[in-house]
Amino acid sequence: MESEKIVKALKEGRLYEAKGLITKEIDMLSDEELKEVLEVAEEKAREYEDLELYKIVTYYYAEFLGIDKLVEFEEFARKKGFEGLMELADLYDLLGFPEKALETYREILKNERDPEKLGEAYFGIATVHEELQEYDKALEMIKKTIENLEKSTNREKLLRAKIYEGYLIFEAGEKVKAKEKLARLLPEVPRGELKAQIHLAFEEIFEDEENYEAAMQECLYALLEARGTNFFEIAFDSLVDLIWQLMLEDDFEEIYNSMPMFKAAIPEFEGFFEGVRRIALYKDGKIGREDVSEIITKVKDERLASILEFLGEAEL
């Protein structure tokens, strides 16, 4: 059972692994299993003083079990200075308290002089304004992020901010300018997660333009760049979202014509991609139901199988 694997990792102090497992498997756990996982995770988060794990625990208690542990986390986080306040602001935002998140980020700005930390705080403020669809304010804050990070030695955070700036320009309605900004960053950014972020930004732009073939290709590039990183799950979820959108629009041909390239490039997920292809063929009236059921039963990964069932709307 996945809950046992998570609890084992927590008890053995493998917190980084446990955080990844919790995030990935959260939807597969029953309330009873989740409660057990969160109880152990809270204990270990306090023992190891792991702010990120404690934030995850507090969020999932509220989101999935309706249990409010925010006060306890606030007390814990405020004792940890800058890092604690950053995690607290992020948690406020996750729980739907954007004004409290902004207040906390502004508190950091008053007390910090280090340009890298100031850059992180301005970045956080930009994300809150984006979620509120206040794109002009978000762009203003991301420019302050870049100004501060240019004074620091952390090139990765600077590049991440510049990628986000390109995405915000798209959100503000300037697609041509956004493409130009993101394309200029492609040669600068090293292979891996950051390059995957650029491809996902392009994916959203092309999807918005209803250029679904290009959007599919950008998803593939993002997955290949994110391979071996924690960002792979985000890229994979973006692909699933795009497939679902195409199914809602009855654009089945784009799906089944795209899946062979995913199978070729990422053979370890071949069964899943073949399942998606057959679901699209079935919905387009090209094959029978039994052809779909056959492949779904061969997908042993429980999460991937559940995604296929979701894409098939459980009718298969």
PDB file of C-alpha atoms in Angstrom:
ATOM      1  CA  MET A   1       0.000   0.000   0.000  1.00  0.00           C
ATOM      2  CA  GLU A   2       1.203   3.504  -0.866  1.00  0.00           C
ATOM      3  CA  SER A   3       0.398   4.827   2.619  1.00  0.00           C
ATOM      4  CA  GLU A   4       2.724   2.230   4.155  1.00  0.00           C
ATOM      5  CA  LYS A   5       5.515   3.245   1.764  1.00  0.00           C
ATOM      6  CA  ILE A   6       5.089   6.909   2.709  1.00  0.00           C
ATOM      7  CA  VAL A   7       4.979   6.204   6.453  1.00  0.00           C
ATOM      8  CA  LYS A   8       8.105   4.045   6.164  1.00  0.00           C
ATOM      9  CA  ALA A   9       9.983   6.819   4.347  1.00  0.00           C
ATOM     10  CA  LEU A  10       8.903   9.330   6.995  1.00  0.00           C
ATOM     11  CA  LYS A  11       9.910   7.147   9.933  1.00  0.00           C
ATOM     12  CA  GLU A  12      13.303   6.458   8.348  1.00  0.00           C
ATOM     13  CA  GLY A  13      13.905  10.187   7.912  1.00  0.00           C
ATOM     14  CA  ARG A  14      13.746  10.141   4.104  1.00  0.00           C
ATOM     15  CA  LEU A  15      11.695  13.305   4.085  1.00  0.00           C
ATOM     16  CA  TYR A  16      12.520  14.477   0.560  1.00  0.00           C
ATOM     17  CA  GLU A  17      11.294  11.162  -0.833  1.00  0.00           C
ATOM     18  CA  ALA A  18       8.247  11.230   1.446  1.00  0.00           C
ATOM     19  CA  LYS A  19       7.231  14.714   0.287  1.00  0.00           C
ATOM     20  CA  GLY A  20       7.310  13.575  -3.318  1.00  0.00           C
ATOM     21  CA  LEU A  21       5.258  10.474  -2.527  1.00  0.00           C
ATOM     22  CA  ILE A  22       2.655  12.405  -0.545  1.00  0.00           C
ATOM     23  CA  THR A  23       2.159  14.922  -3.344  1.00  0.00           C
ATOM     24  CA  LYS A  24       1.986  12.227  -6.007  1.00  0.00           C
ATOM     25  CA  GLU A  25      -0.240   9.741  -4.196  1.00  0.00           C
ATOM     26  CA  ILE A  26      -2.552  12.069  -2.253  1.00  0.00           C
ATOM     27  CA  ASP A  27      -5.581  11.389  -4.460  1.00  0.00           C
ATOM     28  CA  MET A  28      -5.144   7.618  -4.110  1.00  0.00           C
ATOM     29  CA  LEU A  29      -5.322   7.549  -0.300  1.00  0.00           C
ATOM     30  CA  SER A  30      -8.474   6.967   1.720  1.00  0.00           C
ATOM     31  CA  ASP A  31      -9.286   9.477   4.489  1.00  0.00           C
ATOM     32  CA  GLU A  32      -8.092   6.975   7.079  1.00  0.00           C
ATOM     33  CA  GLU A  33      -4.799   6.363   5.241  1.00  0.00           C
ATOM     34  CA  LEU A  34      -4.283  10.083   4.701  1.00  0.00           C
ATOM     35  CA  LYS A  35      -4.885  10.860   8.377  1.00  0.00           C
ATOM     36  CA  GLU A  36      -2.282   8.276   9.385  1.00  0.00           C
ATOM     37  CA  VAL A  37       0.233   9.684   6.881  1.00  0.00           C
ATOM     38  CA  LEU A  38      -0.358  13.272   7.985  1.00  0.00           C
ATOM     39  CA  GLU A  39      -0.040  12.446  11.687  1.00  0.00           C
ATOM     40  CA  VAL A  40       3.367  10.846  11.136  1.00  0.00           C
ATOM     41  CA  ALA A  41       4.400  13.596   8.707  1.00  0.00           C
ATOM     42  CA  GLU A  42       3.499  16.339  11.206  1.00  0.00           C
ATOM     43  CA  GLU A  43       5.526  14.619  13.910  1.00  0.00           C
ATOM     44  CA  LYS A  44       8.560  14.249  11.632  1.00  0.00           C
ATOM     45  CA  ALA A  45       8.232  17.788  10.263  1.00  0.00           C
ATOM     46  CA  ARG A  46       8.517  19.142  13.795  1.00  0.00           C
ATOM     47  CA  GLU A  47      11.285  16.716  14.738  1.00  0.00           C
ATOM     48  CA  TYR A  48      13.423  17.595  11.697  1.00  0.00           C
ATOM     49  CA  GLU A  49      12.178  21.223  11.577  1.00  0.00           C
ATOM     50  CA  ASP A  50      11.230  20.753   7.927  1.00  0.00           C
ATOM     51  CA  LEU A  51       9.156  23.804   6.993  1.00  0.00           C
ATOM     52  CA  GLU A  52       8.118  22.552   3.566  1.00  0.00           C
ATOM     53  CA  LEU A  53       6.839  19.231   4.908  1.00  0.00           C
ATOM     54  CA  TYR A  54       4.960  20.975   7.719  1.00  0.00           C
ATOM     55  CA  LYS A  55       3.371  23.341   5.189  1.00  0.00           C
ATOM     56  CA  ILE A  56       2.268  20.383   3.019  1.00  0.00           C
ATOM     57  CA  VAL A  57       0.793  18.671   6.091  1.00  0.00           C
ATOM     58  CA  THR A  58      -1.124  21.776   7.171  1.00  0.00           C
ATOM     59  CA  TYR A  59      -2.480  22.335   3.669  1.00  0.00           C
ATOM     60  CA  TYR A  60      -3.649  18.731   3.197  1.00  0.00           C
ATOM     61  CA  TYR A  61      -5.266  18.625   6.638  1.00  0.00           C
ATOM     62  CA  ALA A  62      -7.383  21.623   5.623  1.00  0.00           C
ATOM     63  CA  GLU A  63      -7.986  20.694   1.985  1.00  0.00           C
ATOM     64  CA  PHE A  64      -8.836  17.011   2.355  1.00  0.00           C
ATOM     65  CA  LEU A  65      -9.897  16.501   5.974  1.00  0.00           C
ATOM     66  CA  GLY A  66     -11.282  19.916   6.925  1.00  0.00           C
ATOM     67  CA  ILE A  67      -8.935  20.125   9.928  1.00  0.00           C
ATOM     68  CA  ASP A  68      -7.492  23.585  10.696  1.00  0.00           C
ATOM     69  CA  LYS A  69      -3.886  23.512  11.882  1.00  0.00           C
ATOM     70  CA  LEU A  70      -2.926  26.944  10.602  1.00  0.00           C
ATOM     71  CA  VAL A  71      -2.286  28.522  14.024  1.00  0.00           C
ATOM     72  CA  GLU A  72       0.220  25.813  14.964  1.00  0.00           C
ATOM     73  CA  PHE A  73       2.047  26.273  11.659  1.00  0.00           C
ATOM     74  CA  GLU A  74       2.074  30.074  12.042  1.00  0.00           C
ATOM     75  CA  GLU A  75       3.746  29.768  15.438  1.00  0.00           C
ATOM     76  CA  PHE A  76       6.305  27.289  14.113  1.00  0.00           C
ATOM     77  CA  ALA A  77       7.062  29.262  10.931  1.00  0.00           C
ATOM     78  CA  ARG A  78       7.495  32.675  12.564  1.00  0.00           C
ATOM     79  CA  LYS A  79      10.335  31.316  14.680  1.00  0.00           C
ATOM     80  CA  LYS A  80      12.271  30.414  11.511  1.00  0.00           C
ATOM     81  CA  GLY A  81      12.846  33.905  10.148  1.00  0.00           C
ATOM     82  CA  PHE A  82      12.905  34.499   6.392  1.00  0.00           C
ATOM     83  CA  GLU A  83      12.353  30.881   5.302  1.00  0.00           C
ATOM     84  CA  GLY A  84       9.489  30.477   7.733  1.00  0.00           C
ATOM     85  CA  LEU A  85       7.749  33.647   6.557  1.00  0.00           C
ATOM     86  CA  MET A  86       8.137  32.614   2.912  1.00  0.00           C
ATOM     87  CA  GLU A  87       6.511  29.237   3.576  1.00  0.00           C
ATOM     88  CA  LEU A  88       3.790  30.898   5.662  1.00  0.00           C
ATOM     89  CA  ALA A  89       2.973  33.368   2.878  1.00  0.00           C
ATOM     90  CA  ASP A  90       2.798  30.523   0.385  1.00  0.00           C
ATOM     91  CA  LEU A  91       0.476  28.564   2.672  1.00  0.00           C
ATOM     92  CA  TYR A  92      -1.836  31.560   3.109  1.00  0.00           C
ATOM     93  CA  ASP A  93      -2.039  31.760  -0.680  1.00  0.00           C
ATOM     94  CA  LEU A  94      -2.714  28.006  -1.039  1.00  0.00           C
ATOM     95  CA  LEU A  95      -5.506  28.197   1.534  1.00  0.00           C
ATOM     96  CA  GLY A  96      -7.185  31.105  -0.234  1.00  0.00           C
ATOM     97  CA  PHE A  97      -6.019  34.061   1.855  1.00  0.00           C
ATOM     98  CA  PRO A  98      -4.224  36.229  -0.741  1.00  0.00           C
ATOM     99  CA  GLU A  99      -4.296  39.406   1.365  1.00  0.00           C
ATOM    100  CA  LYS A 100      -2.631  37.633   4.303  1.00  0.00           C
ATOM    101  CA  ALA A 101      -0.047  36.258   1.873  1.00  0.00           C
ATOM    102  CA  LEU A 102       0.679  39.760   0.562  1.00  0.00           C
ATOM    103  CA  GLU A 103       0.937  41.133   4.106  1.00  0.00           C
ATOM    104  CA  THR A 104       3.494  38.465   4.981  1.00  0.00           C
ATOM    105  CA  TYR A 105       5.577  39.091   1.857  1.00  0.00           C
ATOM    106  CA  ARG A 106       5.532  42.842   2.648  1.00  0.00           C
ATOM    107  CA  GLU A 107       6.678  42.042   6.171  1.00  0.00           C
ATOM    108  CA  ILE A 108       9.693  40.301   4.632  1.00  0.00           C
ATOM    109  CA  LEU A 109      10.433  43.316   2.414  1.00  0.00           C
ATOM    110  CA  LYS A 110      10.544  45.601   5.468  1.00  0.00           C
ATOM    111  CA  ASN A 111      13.062  43.456   7.299  1.00  0.00           C
ATOM    112  CA  GLU A 112      15.358  42.184   4.539  1.00  0.00           C
ATOM    113  CA  ARG A 113      18.264  43.793   2.731  1.00  0.00           C
ATOM    114  CA  ASP A 114      19.715  40.752   0.973  1.00  0.00           C
ATOM    115  CA  PRO A 115      18.901  41.102  -2.784  1.00  0.00           C
ATOM    116  CA  GLU A 116      18.301  37.379  -3.285  1.00  0.00           C
ATOM    117  CA  LYS A 117      15.793  37.218  -0.445  1.00  0.00           C
ATOM    118  CA  LEU A 118      14.118  40.422  -1.614  1.00  0.00           C
ATOM    119  CA  GLY A 119      13.882  38.888  -5.097  1.00  0.00           C
ATOM    120  CA  GLU A 120      12.184  35.782  -3.684  1.00  0.00           C
ATOM    121  CA  ALA A 121       9.652  37.892  -1.790  1.00  0.00           C
ATOM    122  CA  TYR A 122       8.838  40.034  -4.840  1.00  0.00           C
ATOM    123  CA  PHE A 123       8.441  36.806  -6.866  1.00  0.00           C
ATOM    124  CA  GLY A 124       5.918  35.570  -4.307  1.00  0.00           C
ATOM    125  CA  ILE A 125       3.981  38.835  -4.506  1.00  0.00           C
ATOM    126  CA  ALA A 126       3.912  38.537  -8.303  1.00  0.00           C
ATOM    127  CA  THR A 127       2.355  35.055  -8.102  1.00  0.00           C
ATOM    128  CA  VAL A 128      -0.421  36.295  -5.813  1.00  0.00           C
ATOM    129  CA  HIS A 129      -1.265  39.188  -8.143  1.00  0.00           C
ATOM    130  CA  GLU A 130      -1.289  36.768 -11.088  1.00  0.00           C
ATOM    131  CA  GLU A 131      -3.793  34.524  -9.304  1.00  0.00           C
ATOM    132  CA  LEU A 132      -5.940  37.610  -8.679  1.00  0.00           C
ATOM    133  CA  GLN A 133      -5.633  38.345 -12.441  1.00  0.00           C
ATOM    134  CA  GLU A 134      -3.904  41.636 -11.636  1.00  0.00           C
ATOM    135  CA  TYR A 135      -1.378  41.187 -14.408  1.00  0.00           C
ATOM    136  CA  ASP A 136      -0.017  44.742 -14.477  1.00  0.00           C
ATOM    137  CA  LYS A 137       0.798  44.522 -10.766  1.00  0.00           C
ATOM    138  CA  ALA A 138       2.281  41.056 -11.259  1.00  0.00           C
ATOM    139  CA  LEU A 139       4.545  42.364 -14.037  1.00  0.00           C
ATOM    140  CA  GLU A 140       5.600  45.304 -11.880  1.00  0.00           C
ATOM    141  CA  MET A 141       6.590  42.913  -9.086  1.00  0.00           C
ATOM    142  CA  ILE A 142       8.435  40.476 -11.371  1.00  0.00           C
ATOM    143  CA  LYS A 143      10.500  43.388 -12.697  1.00  0.00           C
ATOM    144  CA  LYS A 144      11.487  44.177  -9.089  1.00  0.00           C
ATOM    145  CA  THR A 145      12.292  40.475  -8.668  1.00  0.00           C
ATOM    146  CA  ILE A 146      14.653  40.576 -11.641  1.00  0.00           C
ATOM    147  CA  GLU A 147      16.259  43.863 -10.505  1.00  0.00           C
ATOM    148  CA  ASN A 148      17.122  42.323  -7.139  1.00  0.00           C
ATOM    149  CA  LEU A 149      18.203  38.917  -8.439  1.00  0.00           C
ATOM    150  CA  GLU A 150      20.543  40.602 -10.925  1.00  0.00           C
ATOM    151  CA  LYS A 151      22.414  41.887  -7.860  1.00  0.00           C
ATOM    152  CA  SER A 152      22.693  38.369  -6.431  1.00  0.00           C
ATOM    153  CA  THR A 153      24.791  35.406  -7.524  1.00  0.00           C
ATOM    154  CA  ASN A 154      21.850  33.018  -7.999  1.00  0.00           C
ATOM    155  CA  ARG A 155      21.553  32.690 -11.775  1.00  0.00           C
ATOM    156  CA  GLU A 156      18.947  29.902 -11.577  1.00  0.00           C
ATOM    157  CA  LYS A 157      16.483  32.075  -9.654  1.00  0.00           C
ATOM    158  CA  LEU A 158      17.133  34.951 -12.053  1.00  0.00           C
ATOM    159  CA  LEU A 159      16.367  32.776 -15.095  1.00  0.00           C
ATOM    160  CA  ARG A 160      13.258  31.393 -13.393  1.00  0.00           C
ATOM    161  CA  ALA A 161      12.038  34.968 -12.831  1.00  0.00           C
ATOM    162  CA  LYS A 162      12.685  35.903 -16.459  1.00  0.00           C
ATOM    163  CA  ILE A 163      10.722  32.850 -17.646  1.00  0.00           C
ATOM    164  CA  TYR A 164       7.854  33.838 -15.386  1.00  0.00           C
ATOM    165  CA  GLU A 165       7.999  37.379 -16.758  1.00  0.00           C
ATOM    166  CA  GLY A 166       7.538  35.968 -20.264  1.00  0.00           C
ATOM    167  CA  TYR A 167       4.533  33.961 -19.094  1.00  0.00           C
ATOM    168  CA  LEU A 168       2.992  37.002 -17.379  1.00  0.00           C
ATOM    169  CA  ILE A 169       3.373  39.024 -20.582  1.00  0.00           C
ATOM    170  CA  PHE A 170       1.281  36.324 -22.298  1.00  0.00           C
ATOM    171  CA  GLU A 171      -1.288  36.442 -19.470  1.00  0.00           C
ATOM    172  CA  ALA A 172      -1.488  40.204 -19.961  1.00  0.00           C
ATOM    173  CA  GLY A 173      -2.518  39.585 -23.585  1.00  0.00           C
ATOM    174  CA  GLU A 174       0.723  40.267 -25.479  1.00  0.00           C
ATOM    175  CA  LYS A 175       1.347  36.898 -27.120  1.00  0.00           C
ATOM    176  CA  VAL A 176       3.857  38.036 -29.736  1.00  0.00           C
ATOM    177  CA  LYS A 177       5.969  39.823 -27.147  1.00  0.00           C
ATOM    178  CA  ALA A 178       5.737  36.818 -24.812  1.00  0.00           C
ATOM    179  CA  LYS A 179       6.939  34.419 -27.516  1.00  0.00           C
ATOM    180  CA  GLU A 180       9.841  36.753 -28.284  1.00  0.00           C
ATOM    181  CA  LYS A 181      10.818  36.986 -24.598  1.00  0.00           C
ATOM    182  CA  LEU A 182      10.638  33.226 -24.050  1.00  0.00           C
ATOM    183  CA  ALA A 183      12.460  32.408 -27.294  1.00  0.00           C
ATOM    184  CA  ARG A 184      15.314  34.722 -26.302  1.00  0.00           C
ATOM    185  CA  LEU A 185      15.687  32.740 -23.076  1.00  0.00           C
ATOM    186  CA  LEU A 186      15.873  29.312 -24.760  1.00  0.00           C
ATOM    187  CA  PRO A 187      19.610  29.527 -25.626  1.00  0.00           C
ATOM    188  CA  GLU A 188      20.437  30.914 -22.157  1.00  0.00           C
ATOM    189  CA  VAL A 189      18.645  28.330 -20.053  1.00  0.00           C
ATOM    190  CA  PRO A 190      20.393  25.024 -19.254  1.00  0.00           C
ATOM    191  CA  ARG A 191      18.701  21.735 -20.037  1.00  0.00           C
ATOM    192  CA  GLY A 192      16.344  20.416 -17.396  1.00  0.00           C
ATOM    193  CA  GLU A 193      13.543  21.933 -15.349  1.00  0.00           C
ATOM    194  CA  LEU A 194      13.965  25.550 -16.437  1.00  0.00           C
ATOM    195  CA  LYS A 195      13.880  24.665 -20.120  1.00  0.00           C
ATOM    196  CA  ALA A 196      10.806  22.518 -19.417  1.00  0.00           C
ATOM    197  CA  GLN A 197       9.138  25.596 -17.880  1.00  0.00           C
ATOM    198  CA  ILE A 198       9.724  27.551 -21.090  1.00  0.00           C
ATOM    199  CA  HIS A 199       8.171  24.782 -23.176  1.00  0.00           C
ATOM    200  CA  LEU A 200       5.116  24.655 -20.891  1.00  0.00           C
ATOM    201  CA  ALA A 201       4.732  28.423 -21.252  1.00  0.00           C
ATOM    202  CA  PHE A 202       4.788  27.993 -25.032  1.00  0.00           C
ATOM    203  CA  GLU A 203       2.270  25.142 -24.653  1.00  0.00           C
ATOM    204  CA  GLU A 204      -0.196  27.447 -22.912  1.00  0.00           C
ATOM    205  CA  ILE A 205       0.252  30.124 -25.570  1.00  0.00           C
ATOM    206  CA  PHE A 206      -0.340  27.681 -28.427  1.00  0.00           C
ATOM    207  CA  GLU A 207      -3.309  26.121 -26.632  1.00  0.00           C
ATOM    208  CA  ASP A 208      -4.800  29.589 -26.197  1.00  0.00           C
ATOM    209  CA  GLU A 209      -4.370  30.097 -29.950  1.00  0.00           C
ATOM    210  CA  GLU A 210      -6.043  26.690 -30.524  1.00  0.00           C
ATOM    211  CA  ASN A 211      -2.865  25.524 -32.275  1.00  0.00           C
ATOM    212  CA  TYR A 212      -3.131  22.119 -30.644  1.00  0.00           C
ATOM    213  CA  GLU A 213      -0.498  20.380 -32.748  1.00  0.00           C
ATOM    214  CA  ALA A 214       2.119  22.871 -31.585  1.00  0.00           C
ATOM    215  CA  ALA A 215       0.818  22.636 -28.006  1.00  0.00           C
ATOM    216  CA  MET A 216       1.249  18.841 -28.085  1.00  0.00           C
ATOM    217  CA  GLN A 217       4.815  19.203 -29.335  1.00  0.00           C
ATOM    218  CA  GLU A 218       5.642  21.661 -26.553  1.00  0.00           C
ATOM    219  CA  CYS A 219       4.261  19.177 -23.994  1.00  0.00           C
ATOM    220  CA  LEU A 220       6.587  16.525 -25.416  1.00  0.00           C
ATOM    221  CA  TYR A 221       9.595  18.849 -25.213  1.00  0.00           C
ATOM    222  CA  ALA A 222       8.684  19.755 -21.624  1.00  0.00           C
ATOM    223  CA  LEU A 223       8.428  16.091 -20.598  1.00  0.00           C
ATOM    224  CA  LEU A 224      11.792  15.265 -22.160  1.00  0.00           C
ATOM    225  CA  GLU A 225      13.491  18.229 -20.472  1.00  0.00           C
ATOM    226  CA  ALA A 226      11.868  17.452 -17.109  1.00  0.00           C
ATOM    227  CA  ARG A 227      12.850  13.776 -17.129  1.00  0.00           C
ATOM    228  CA  GLY A 228      14.567  12.852 -13.878  1.00  0.00           C
ATOM    229  CA  THR A 229      13.379  15.987 -12.068  1.00  0.00           C
ATOM    230  CA  ASN A 230      10.444  16.715  -9.769  1.00  0.00           C
ATOM    231  CA  PHE A 231       9.061  18.930 -12.536  1.00  0.00           C
ATOM    232  CA  PHE A 232       8.189  15.860 -14.632  1.00  0.00           C
ATOM    233  CA  GLU A 233       4.895  15.430 -12.744  1.00  0.00           C
ATOM    234  CA  ILE A 234       3.910  19.025 -13.503  1.00  0.00           C
ATOM    235  CA  ALA A 235       4.725  18.556 -17.195  1.00  0.00           C
ATOM    236  CA  PHE A 236       2.815  15.268 -17.251  1.00  0.00           C
ATOM    237  CA  ASP A 237      -0.238  16.859 -15.617  1.00  0.00           C
ATOM    238  CA  SER A 238      -0.126  19.626 -18.238  1.00  0.00           C
ATOM    239  CA  LEU A 239      -0.248  17.007 -20.993  1.00  0.00           C
ATOM    240  CA  VAL A 240      -3.227  15.283 -19.351  1.00  0.00           C
ATOM    241  CA  ASP A 241      -5.011  18.655 -19.058  1.00  0.00           C
ATOM    242  CA  LEU A 242      -4.409  19.301 -22.766  1.00  0.00           C
ATOM    243  CA  ILE A 243      -5.692  15.837 -23.732  1.00  0.00           C
ATOM    244  CA  TRP A 244      -8.815  16.378 -21.623  1.00  0.00           C
ATOM    245  CA  GLN A 245      -9.412  19.763 -23.253  1.00  0.00           C
ATOM    246  CA  LEU A 246      -9.144  18.193 -26.712  1.00  0.00           C
ATOM    247  CA  MET A 247     -11.618  15.487 -25.697  1.00  0.00           C
ATOM    248  CA  LEU A 248     -14.077  18.106 -24.504  1.00  0.00           C
ATOM    249  CA  GLU A 249     -13.792  19.722 -27.933  1.00  0.00           C
ATOM    250  CA  ASP A 250     -14.159  16.328 -29.695  1.00  0.00           C
ATOM    251  CA  ASP A 251     -10.763  16.828 -31.345  1.00  0.00           C
ATOM    252  CA  PHE A 252      -9.930  13.138 -31.116  1.00  0.00           C
ATOM    253  CA  GLU A 253      -7.811  13.048 -34.273  1.00  0.00           C
ATOM    254  CA  GLU A 254      -5.212  15.404 -32.791  1.00  0.00           C
ATOM    255  CA  ILE A 255      -4.909  13.090 -29.796  1.00  0.00           C
ATOM    256  CA  TYR A 256      -4.506   9.782 -31.592  1.00  0.00           C
ATOM    257  CA  ASN A 257      -2.157  11.271 -34.177  1.00  0.00           C
ATOM    258  CA  SER A 258       0.074  12.717 -31.428  1.00  0.00           C
ATOM    259  CA  MET A 259       0.392   9.700 -29.142  1.00  0.00           C
ATOM    260  CA  PRO A 260       2.848   7.700 -31.346  1.00  0.00           C
ATOM    261  CA  MET A 261       5.517  10.397 -30.901  1.00  0.00           C
ATOM    262  CA  PHE A 262       5.061  10.281 -27.115  1.00  0.00           C
ATOM    263  CA  LYS A 263       5.361   6.479 -27.182  1.00  0.00           C
ATOM    264  CA  ALA A 264       8.551   6.706 -29.231  1.00  0.00           C
ATOM    265  CA  ALA A 265      10.175   9.378 -27.070  1.00  0.00           C
ATOM    266  CA  ILE A 266       9.084   8.081 -23.638  1.00  0.00           C
ATOM    267  CA  PRO A 267       8.824   4.281 -23.996  1.00  0.00           C
ATOM    268  CA  GLU A 268       8.483   3.702 -20.231  1.00  0.00           C
ATOM    269  CA  PHE A 269       4.975   5.203 -20.524  1.00  0.00           C
ATOM    270  CA  GLU A 270       4.155   3.387 -23.757  1.00  0.00           C
ATOM    271  CA  GLY A 271       1.157   1.540 -22.309  1.00  0.00           C
ATOM    272  CA  PHE A 272      -0.387   4.756 -21.009  1.00  0.00           C
ATOM    273  CA  PHE A 273       0.070   6.635 -24.277  1.00  0.00           C
ATOM    274  CA  GLU A 274      -1.323   3.687 -26.243  1.00  0.00           C
ATOM    275  CA  GLY A 275      -4.310   3.709 -23.884  1.00  0.00           C
ATOM    276  CA  VAL A 276      -4.896   7.410 -24.580  1.00  0.00           C
ATOM    277  CA  ARG A 277      -4.597   6.765 -28.329  1.00  0.00           C
ATOM    278  CA  ARG A 278      -7.180   3.979 -28.216  1.00  0.00           C
ATOM    279  CA  ILE A 279      -9.606   5.984 -26.089  1.00  0.00           C
ATOM    280  CA  ALA A 280      -9.473   8.778 -28.677  1.00  0.00           C
ATOM    281  CA  LEU A 281      -9.929   6.270 -31.541  1.00  0.00           C
ATOM    282  CA  TYR A 282     -12.898   4.724 -29.738  1.00  0.00           C
ATOM    283  CA  LYS A 283     -14.532   8.086 -29.117  1.00  0.00           C
ATOM    284  CA  ASP A 284     -14.035   8.899 -32.800  1.00  0.00           C
ATOM    285  CA  GLY A 285     -15.774   5.660 -33.770  1.00  0.00           C
ATOM    286  CA  LYS A 286     -12.644   4.055 -35.238  1.00  0.00           C
ATOM    287  CA  ILE A 287     -12.322   1.016 -32.931  1.00  0.00           C
ATOM    288  CA  GLY A 288     -14.457  -0.986 -30.524  1.00  0.00           C
ATOM    289  CA  ARG A 289     -14.729  -0.773 -26.741  1.00  0.00           C
ATOM    290  CA  GLU A 290     -12.916  -4.098 -26.254  1.00  0.00           C
ATOM    291  CA  ASP A 291      -9.773  -2.677 -27.897  1.00  0.00           C
ATOM    292  CA  VAL A 292      -9.664   0.019 -25.231  1.00  0.00           C
ATOM    293  CA  SER A 293     -10.406  -2.256 -22.290  1.00  0.00           C
ATOM    294  CA  GLU A 294      -7.627  -4.586 -23.419  1.00  0.00           C
ATOM    295  CA  ILE A 295      -4.895  -1.956 -23.134  1.00  0.00           C
ATOM    296  CA  ILE A 296      -6.191  -0.356 -19.920  1.00  0.00           C
ATOM    297  CA  THR A 297      -5.995  -3.718 -18.103  1.00  0.00           C
ATOM    298  CA  LYS A 298      -2.323  -3.934 -19.091  1.00  0.00           C
ATOM    299  CA  VAL A 299      -1.424  -0.628 -17.374  1.00  0.00           C
ATOM    300  CA  LYS A 300      -0.254  -1.736 -13.943  1.00  0.00           C
ATOM    301  CA  ASP A 301       0.482   1.690 -12.458  1.00  0.00           C
ATOM    302  CA  GLU A 302      -2.657   2.480 -10.450  1.00  0.00           C
ATOM    303  CA  ARG A 303      -2.404   6.234 -10.960  1.00  0.00           C
ATOM    304  CA  LEU A 304      -1.947   5.962 -14.737  1.00  0.00           C
ATOM    305  CA  ALA A 305      -4.814   3.476 -14.977  1.00  0.00           C
ATOM    306  CA  SER A 306      -7.080   5.866 -13.032  1.00  0.00           C
ATOM    307  CA  ILE A 307      -6.168   8.717 -15.401  1.00  0.00           C
ATOM    308  CA  LEU A 308      -7.097   6.533 -18.376  1.00  0.00           C
ATOM    309  CA  GLU A 309     -10.415   5.698 -16.750  1.00  0.00           C
ATOM    310  CA  PHE A 310     -10.991   9.422 -16.139  1.00  0.00           C
ATOM    311  CA  LEU A 311     -10.192  10.253 -19.767  1.00  0.00           C
ATOM    312  CA  GLY A 312     -12.611   7.561 -20.835  1.00  0.00           C
ATOM    313  CA  GLU A 313     -15.200   9.064 -18.447  1.00  0.00           C
ATOM    314  CA  ALA A 314     -15.502   5.656 -16.758  1.00  0.00           C
ATOM    315  CA  GLU A 315     -17.716   4.454 -19.617  1.00  0.00           C
ATOM    316  CA  LEU A 316     -15.109   1.936 -20.669  1.00  0.00           C
TER     317      LEU A 316
END
